[in-house]
Short mmCIF file of C-alpha atoms in Angstrom, two decimals:
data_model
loop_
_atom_site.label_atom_id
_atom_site.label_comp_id
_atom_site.label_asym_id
_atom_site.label_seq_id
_atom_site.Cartn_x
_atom_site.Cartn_y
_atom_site.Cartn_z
CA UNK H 828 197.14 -28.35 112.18
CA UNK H 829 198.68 -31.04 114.18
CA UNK H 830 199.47 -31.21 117.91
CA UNK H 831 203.63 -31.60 118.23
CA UNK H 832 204.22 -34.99 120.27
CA UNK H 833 204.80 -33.91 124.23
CA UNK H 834 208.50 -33.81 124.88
CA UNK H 835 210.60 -37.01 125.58
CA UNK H 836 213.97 -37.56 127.48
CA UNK H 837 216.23 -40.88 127.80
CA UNK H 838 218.89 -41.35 130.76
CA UNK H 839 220.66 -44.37 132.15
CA UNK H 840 220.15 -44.18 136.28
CA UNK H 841 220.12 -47.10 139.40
CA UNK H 842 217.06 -47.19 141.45
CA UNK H 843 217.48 -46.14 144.50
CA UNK H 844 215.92 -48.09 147.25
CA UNK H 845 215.99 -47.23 151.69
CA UNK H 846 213.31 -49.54 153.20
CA UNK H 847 210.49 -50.41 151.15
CA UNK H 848 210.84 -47.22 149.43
CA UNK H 849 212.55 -46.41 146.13
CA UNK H 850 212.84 -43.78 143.32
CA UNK H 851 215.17 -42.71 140.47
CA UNK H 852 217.15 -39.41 140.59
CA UNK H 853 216.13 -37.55 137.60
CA UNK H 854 219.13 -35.57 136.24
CA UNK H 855 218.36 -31.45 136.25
CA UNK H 856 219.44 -31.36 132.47
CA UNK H 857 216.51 -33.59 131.93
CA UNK H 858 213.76 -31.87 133.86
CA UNK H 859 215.58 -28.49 132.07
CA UNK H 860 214.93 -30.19 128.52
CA UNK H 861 211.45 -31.18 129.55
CA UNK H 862 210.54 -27.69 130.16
CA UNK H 863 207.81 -27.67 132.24
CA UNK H 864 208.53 -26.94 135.36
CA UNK H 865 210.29 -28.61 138.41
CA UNK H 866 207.37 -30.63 139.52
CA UNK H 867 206.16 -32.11 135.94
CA UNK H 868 203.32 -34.90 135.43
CA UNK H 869 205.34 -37.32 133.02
CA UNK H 870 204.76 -40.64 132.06
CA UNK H 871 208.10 -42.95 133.05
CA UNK H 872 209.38 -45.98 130.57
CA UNK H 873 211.79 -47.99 132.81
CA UNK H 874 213.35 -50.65 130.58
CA UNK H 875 209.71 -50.84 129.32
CA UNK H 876 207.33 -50.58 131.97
CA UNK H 877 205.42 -47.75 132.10
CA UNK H 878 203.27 -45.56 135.00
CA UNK H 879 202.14 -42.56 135.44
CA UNK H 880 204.02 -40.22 138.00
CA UNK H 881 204.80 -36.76 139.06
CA UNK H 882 208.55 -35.29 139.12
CA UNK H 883 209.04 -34.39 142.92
CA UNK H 884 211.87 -32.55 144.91
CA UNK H 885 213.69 -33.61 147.91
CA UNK H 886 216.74 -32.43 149.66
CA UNK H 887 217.42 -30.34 146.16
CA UNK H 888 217.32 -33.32 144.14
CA UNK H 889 214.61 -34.27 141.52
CA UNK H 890 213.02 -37.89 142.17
CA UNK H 891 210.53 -40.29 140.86
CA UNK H 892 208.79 -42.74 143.14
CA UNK H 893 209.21 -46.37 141.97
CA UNK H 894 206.51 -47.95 144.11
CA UNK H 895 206.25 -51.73 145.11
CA UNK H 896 203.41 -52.22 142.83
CA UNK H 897 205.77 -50.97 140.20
CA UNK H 898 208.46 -53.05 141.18
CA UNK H 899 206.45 -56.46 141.51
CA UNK H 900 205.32 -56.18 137.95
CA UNK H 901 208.36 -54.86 136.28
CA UNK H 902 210.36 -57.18 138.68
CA UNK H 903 212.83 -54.54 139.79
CA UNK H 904 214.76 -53.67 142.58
CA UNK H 905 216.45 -51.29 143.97
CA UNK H 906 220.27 -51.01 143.24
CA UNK H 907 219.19 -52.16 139.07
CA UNK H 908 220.51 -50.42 136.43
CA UNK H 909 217.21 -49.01 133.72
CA UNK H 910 217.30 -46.93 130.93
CA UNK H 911 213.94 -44.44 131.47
CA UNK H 912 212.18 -42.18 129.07
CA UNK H 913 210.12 -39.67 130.80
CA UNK H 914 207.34 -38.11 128.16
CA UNK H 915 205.20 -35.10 129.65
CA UNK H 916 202.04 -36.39 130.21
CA UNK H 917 199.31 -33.46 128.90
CA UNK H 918 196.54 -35.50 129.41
CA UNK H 919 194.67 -35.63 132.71
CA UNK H 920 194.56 -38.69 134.38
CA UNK H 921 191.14 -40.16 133.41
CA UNK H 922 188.43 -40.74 136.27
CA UNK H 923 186.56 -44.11 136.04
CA UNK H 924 183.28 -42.61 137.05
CA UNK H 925 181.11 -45.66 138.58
CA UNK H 926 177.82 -46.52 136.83
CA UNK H 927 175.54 -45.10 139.59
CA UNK H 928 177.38 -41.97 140.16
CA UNK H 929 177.41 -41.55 136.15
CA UNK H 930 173.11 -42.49 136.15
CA UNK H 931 172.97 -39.75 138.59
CA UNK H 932 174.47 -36.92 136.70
CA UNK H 933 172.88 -38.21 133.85
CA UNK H 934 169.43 -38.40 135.38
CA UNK H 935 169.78 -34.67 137.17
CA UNK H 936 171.31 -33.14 133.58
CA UNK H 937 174.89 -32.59 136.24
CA UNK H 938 177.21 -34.94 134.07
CA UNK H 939 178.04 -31.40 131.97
CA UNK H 940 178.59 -29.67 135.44
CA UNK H 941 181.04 -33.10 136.37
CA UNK H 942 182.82 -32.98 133.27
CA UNK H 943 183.58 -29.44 133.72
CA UNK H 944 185.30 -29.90 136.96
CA UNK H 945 189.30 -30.48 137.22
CA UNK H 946 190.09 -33.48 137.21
CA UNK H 947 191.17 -33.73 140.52
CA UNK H 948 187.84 -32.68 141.87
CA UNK H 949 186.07 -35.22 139.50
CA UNK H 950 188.61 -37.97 141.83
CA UNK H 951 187.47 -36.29 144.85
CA UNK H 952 183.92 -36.92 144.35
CA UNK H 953 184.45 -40.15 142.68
CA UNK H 954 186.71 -41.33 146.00
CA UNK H 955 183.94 -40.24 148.10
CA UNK H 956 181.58 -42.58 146.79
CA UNK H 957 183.60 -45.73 146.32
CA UNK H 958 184.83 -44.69 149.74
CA UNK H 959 181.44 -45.52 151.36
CA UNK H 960 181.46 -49.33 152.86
CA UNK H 961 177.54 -49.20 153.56
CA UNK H 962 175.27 -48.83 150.01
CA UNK H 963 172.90 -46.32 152.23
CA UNK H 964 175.96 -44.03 152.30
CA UNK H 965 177.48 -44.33 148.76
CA UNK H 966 173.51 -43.16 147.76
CA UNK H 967 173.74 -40.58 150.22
CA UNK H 968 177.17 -39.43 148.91
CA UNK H 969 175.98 -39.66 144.91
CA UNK H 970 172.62 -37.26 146.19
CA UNK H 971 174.71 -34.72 147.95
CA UNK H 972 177.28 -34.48 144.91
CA UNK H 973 174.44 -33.98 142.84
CA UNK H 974 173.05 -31.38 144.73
CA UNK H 975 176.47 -29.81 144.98
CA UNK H 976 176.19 -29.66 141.01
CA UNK H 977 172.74 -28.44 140.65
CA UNK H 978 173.64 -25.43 143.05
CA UNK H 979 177.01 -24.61 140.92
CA UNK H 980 179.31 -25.62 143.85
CA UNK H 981 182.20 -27.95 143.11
CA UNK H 982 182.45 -29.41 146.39
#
């Protein structure tokens, strides 16, 4: 049995741009034929660059977020025309566990326990490591995670 390819939708639209920010409207027929929701994950194709994003809604309209990272590489702007294909994305968002973090979990039989967690709370712990500027507090960090994960407790 094979797994049916995650829904797709195509639509011609003008990024929007105020400020620094900008976004594409999403039409409602497309987040209707999407099916999942007002709020799906999707990846986005805009005239061939691709990202991962998350459908939001603002002032009753549906919107993408076309950052300025996103801009600078595709080399758009805001008032171009793009053709966009929006494809559910089913996977989670992989976490880039760091080697020590992953040693630890490995060396305290927790990486199960880790790879359990949703994926969000597998960022959260991740963050909090990388997120220490001194290397006596990233170890500190990576030993109370693991303790976390020897006692059950997700966080």
């Amino acid at each position: 049995m094979t797994t049916p390819a995650p829904r797709s939708v195509e639509f011609d639209t003008t990024i929007e741009a105020q400020g620094n920010k900008a976004g594409i409207v999403v039409p409602p027929e497309a987040i209707d034929a999407l099916g999942a929701g007002s709020r799906p994950a999707v990846l986005v194709d805009l005239d061939g660059h691709a990202y991962r994003s998350t459908v939001a809604v603002m002032g009753g309209r549906h919107l993408i977020g076309v950052s300025a990272a996103v801009r600078a590489e595709s080399g758009l702007r805001g008032g171009d025309d793009v053709h966009v294909t929006l494809t559910l994305a089913t996977e989670p968002r992989p976490v880039d566990v760091p080697d020590d973090l992953a040693e630890a979990l490995a060396a305290s039989g927790t990486r199960t326990f880790f790879d359990g967690l949703a994926n969000s709370l597998q960022r959260y712990h991740v963050d909090l490591v990388n997120g220490a500027k001194q290397p006596e507090t990233r170890s500190r960090r990576i030993a109370k995670a693991v303790e976390l994960f020897r006692a059950g407790k997700k966080r």
